[in-house]
Amino acid sequence: GYADADMNSTTSGAEKTRVEQYRYMDLTVNLKVPFAFCDITSMSSLSSALRYSTQHGKVSTVVHLAGRSQVSRQDAKAVDLMLSTNILGTQHILEQCARMKIPTALVVSAVESTVHDVSLYSISKNAMEQLIAVYQQDSDVNIIGIRPHTLYGPAGRTDMFVWKTIQ
């Protein structure tokens, strides 16, 4: 299953729709990946999405791309959503992989989240990496963490550096 929770609050509704439509078509039509919308902060929602995916065959890998980006500390609701998505959502994904005996999880995080960066966003990303270490040690799930730089292409966010530079 695929959960799309990575669009931040500064992305316009039309932009979200364009990106979501492209991702959905690329995954379901071109790559033939079972697709299920879910809320990774809800264990029951995530569990349902993974059960849906297993109905289409054995799930060998979960690719965790969901995440919330930097938000203003003054926006308490956005901060809560970012922390719960990035930390609790990651824990839910890793726990469900362990429970359902899904052998591999690929967790994608941002390059700029380092231990030297002091922000709520970097704290949430560092917590994700600590969760990976715990689950790697305490479960049979092979967890691969990658930290790519900003991505661009047809599904890229137009509010990011690459798009702004090209325009």
CSV table of C-alpha atoms in Angstrom, one decimal:
chain,number,residue,atom,x,y,z
A,1,GLY,CA,0.0,0.0,0.0
A,2,TYR,CA,1.0,3.6,-0.5
A,3,ALA,CA,0.2,6.5,1.8
A,4,ASP,CA,0.6,10.0,0.6
A,5,ALA,CA,1.1,12.2,3.6
A,6,ASP,CA,4.1,14.2,2.5
A,7,MET,CA,2.4,17.3,1.1
A,8,ASN,CA,3.0,20.2,3.5
A,9,SER,CA,0.6,23.0,4.5
A,10,THR,CA,2.3,25.5,2.1
A,11,THR,CA,1.5,23.5,-1.0
A,12,SER,CA,-1.7,24.8,-2.8
A,13,GLY,CA,-4.7,22.6,-3.3
A,14,ALA,CA,-4.3,22.6,-7.1
A,15,GLU,CA,-0.6,21.6,-6.7
A,16,LYS,CA,-1.5,18.8,-4.2
A,17,THR,CA,-4.0,17.5,-6.7
A,18,ARG,CA,-1.6,17.5,-9.6
A,19,VAL,CA,1.1,15.8,-7.7
A,20,GLU,CA,-1.3,13.2,-6.1
A,21,GLN,CA,-2.8,12.4,-9.5
A,22,TYR,CA,0.6,11.9,-11.1
A,23,ARG,CA,1.8,9.7,-8.2
A,24,TYR,CA,-1.4,7.6,-8.2
A,25,MET,CA,-1.2,7.1,-12.0
A,26,ASP,CA,2.5,6.3,-11.9
A,27,LEU,CA,2.1,3.8,-9.1
A,28,THR,CA,-1.1,2.0,-10.1
A,29,VAL,CA,-1.0,2.1,-13.9
A,30,ASN,CA,2.7,2.2,-14.8
A,31,LEU,CA,4.2,0.3,-11.9
A,32,LYS,CA,1.1,-1.8,-11.1
A,33,VAL,CA,1.6,-1.2,-7.3
A,34,PRO,CA,-1.5,-1.8,-5.1
A,35,PHE,CA,-2.6,1.6,-3.8
A,36,ALA,CA,-4.5,2.3,-0.6
A,37,PHE,CA,-5.0,5.7,1.1
A,38,CYS,CA,-4.4,5.6,4.8
A,39,ASP,CA,-3.5,7.7,7.8
A,40,ILE,CA,-0.1,6.4,9.1
A,41,THR,CA,-0.8,8.0,12.5
A,42,SER,CA,-3.7,5.6,12.9
A,43,MET,CA,-2.6,2.0,13.5
A,44,SER,CA,-6.0,0.7,12.3
A,45,SER,CA,-5.9,2.7,9.1
A,46,LEU,CA,-2.4,1.6,8.3
A,47,SER,CA,-3.2,-2.0,9.2
A,48,SER,CA,-6.2,-1.9,6.8
A,49,ALA,CA,-4.1,-0.5,4.0
A,50,LEU,CA,-1.5,-3.2,4.4
A,51,ARG,CA,-4.1,-5.9,4.6
A,52,TYR,CA,-5.6,-4.5,1.4
A,53,SER,CA,-2.1,-4.7,-0.3
A,54,THR,CA,-1.5,-8.3,0.8
A,55,GLN,CA,-4.8,-9.2,-0.9
A,56,HIS,CA,-3.0,-8.4,-4.2
A,57,GLY,CA,0.0,-10.7,-3.4
A,58,LYS,CA,2.8,-11.1,-0.9
A,59,VAL,CA,4.2,-7.8,0.3
A,60,SER,CA,8.0,-8.0,0.4
A,61,THR,CA,8.8,-4.3,1.0
A,62,VAL,CA,7.1,-1.3,2.4
A,63,VAL,CA,8.4,2.0,1.1
A,64,HIS,CA,7.8,4.8,3.6
A,65,LEU,CA,7.8,8.1,1.9
A,66,ALA,CA,5.2,9.8,4.0
A,67,GLY,CA,6.3,12.8,6.1
A,68,ARG,CA,5.5,16.3,7.0
A,69,SER,CA,8.0,19.1,6.3
A,70,GLN,CA,9.1,22.1,8.3
A,71,VAL,CA,6.3,24.1,9.8
A,72,SER,CA,6.1,27.3,11.9
A,73,ARG,CA,6.5,26.6,15.6
A,74,GLN,CA,3.7,29.1,16.2
A,75,ASP,CA,1.2,26.9,14.3
A,76,ALA,CA,0.5,24.3,17.1
A,77,LYS,CA,-1.9,22.2,14.9
A,78,ALA,CA,0.7,21.9,12.1
A,79,VAL,CA,3.5,21.1,14.6
A,80,ASP,CA,1.3,18.3,16.2
A,81,LEU,CA,0.6,16.9,12.7
A,82,MET,CA,4.2,17.0,11.7
A,83,LEU,CA,5.5,15.3,14.9
A,84,SER,CA,2.7,12.7,14.8
A,85,THR,CA,3.2,11.9,11.1
A,86,ASN,CA,7.0,11.8,11.2
A,87,ILE,CA,7.5,10.0,14.5
A,88,LEU,CA,4.3,8.1,15.4
A,89,GLY,CA,3.6,7.3,11.7
A,90,THR,CA,7.1,5.8,11.3
A,91,GLN,CA,6.7,3.8,14.5
A,92,HIS,CA,3.4,2.4,13.2
A,93,ILE,CA,4.9,1.5,9.8
A,94,LEU,CA,7.8,-0.3,11.4
A,95,GLU,CA,5.6,-2.1,14.0
A,96,GLN,CA,3.2,-3.3,11.3
A,97,CYS,CA,6.1,-4.6,9.2
A,98,ALA,CA,7.3,-6.5,12.2
A,99,ARG,CA,3.8,-7.8,13.1
A,100,MET,CA,2.9,-8.8,9.5
A,101,LYS,CA,6.4,-10.3,8.9
A,102,ILE,CA,7.1,-8.0,6.0
A,103,PRO,CA,10.8,-8.6,5.4
A,104,THR,CA,11.9,-5.1,4.3
A,105,ALA,CA,11.1,-1.5,4.9
A,106,LEU,CA,12.7,1.4,3.0
A,107,VAL,CA,12.4,4.6,5.0
A,108,VAL,CA,13.1,7.9,3.2
A,109,SER,CA,14.1,10.9,5.1
A,110,ALA,CA,15.4,14.4,4.3
A,111,VAL,CA,19.1,15.1,3.8
A,112,GLU,CA,19.0,18.3,5.9
A,113,SER,CA,17.9,16.6,9.1
A,114,THR,CA,21.2,16.3,11.0
A,115,VAL,CA,22.0,16.2,14.7
A,116,HIS,CA,23.4,19.7,14.3
A,117,ASP,CA,20.2,21.2,13.0
A,118,VAL,CA,18.0,22.5,15.8
A,119,SER,CA,14.4,22.6,14.8
A,120,LEU,CA,11.2,20.6,15.5
A,121,TYR,CA,11.5,19.2,12.0
A,122,SER,CA,15.0,17.9,12.5
A,123,ILE,CA,14.1,16.5,15.9
A,124,SER,CA,11.2,14.6,14.3
A,125,LYS,CA,13.5,13.2,11.5
A,126,ASN,CA,16.2,12.3,14.0
A,127,ALA,CA,13.6,10.5,16.1
A,128,MET,CA,12.6,8.5,12.9
A,129,GLU,CA,16.2,7.4,12.5
A,130,GLN,CA,16.3,6.3,16.2
A,131,LEU,CA,13.2,4.3,15.7
A,132,ILE,CA,14.8,2.6,12.7
A,133,ALA,CA,17.8,1.7,14.9
A,134,VAL,CA,15.5,0.2,17.5
A,135,TYR,CA,13.4,-1.8,15.1
A,136,GLN,CA,16.5,-2.9,13.2
A,137,GLN,CA,17.9,-4.4,16.4
A,138,ASP,CA,14.6,-5.7,17.9
A,139,SER,CA,12.8,-7.2,14.9
A,140,ASP,CA,13.4,-9.3,11.9
A,141,VAL,CA,12.6,-6.4,9.5
A,142,ASN,CA,15.5,-5.4,7.3
A,143,ILE,CA,15.2,-1.6,7.4
A,144,ILE,CA,17.0,0.6,4.9
A,145,GLY,CA,17.2,4.3,5.5
A,146,ILE,CA,18.0,6.7,2.7
A,147,ARG,CA,18.4,10.5,2.7
A,148,PRO,CA,18.1,11.8,-0.9
A,149,HIS,CA,18.4,15.4,-1.7
A,150,THR,CA,15.3,17.3,-2.9
A,151,LEU,CA,13.7,15.4,-5.8
A,152,TYR,CA,12.3,17.0,-8.9
A,153,GLY,CA,10.4,15.8,-12.0
A,154,PRO,CA,6.8,15.6,-13.0
A,155,ALA,CA,5.7,15.0,-9.4
A,156,GLY,CA,8.1,17.5,-7.9
A,157,ARG,CA,6.9,20.3,-5.7
A,158,THR,CA,7.0,23.6,-7.5
A,159,ASP,CA,7.7,25.5,-4.3
A,160,MET,CA,11.1,23.9,-3.9
A,161,PHE,CA,14.5,25.3,-5.0
A,162,VAL,CA,14.9,23.2,-8.2
A,163,TRP,CA,11.6,24.3,-9.7
A,164,LYS,CA,12.1,27.9,-8.6
A,165,THR,CA,15.5,28.0,-10.2
A,166,ILE,CA,14.3,26.5,-13.5
A,167,GLN,CA,11.4,28.9,-13.8
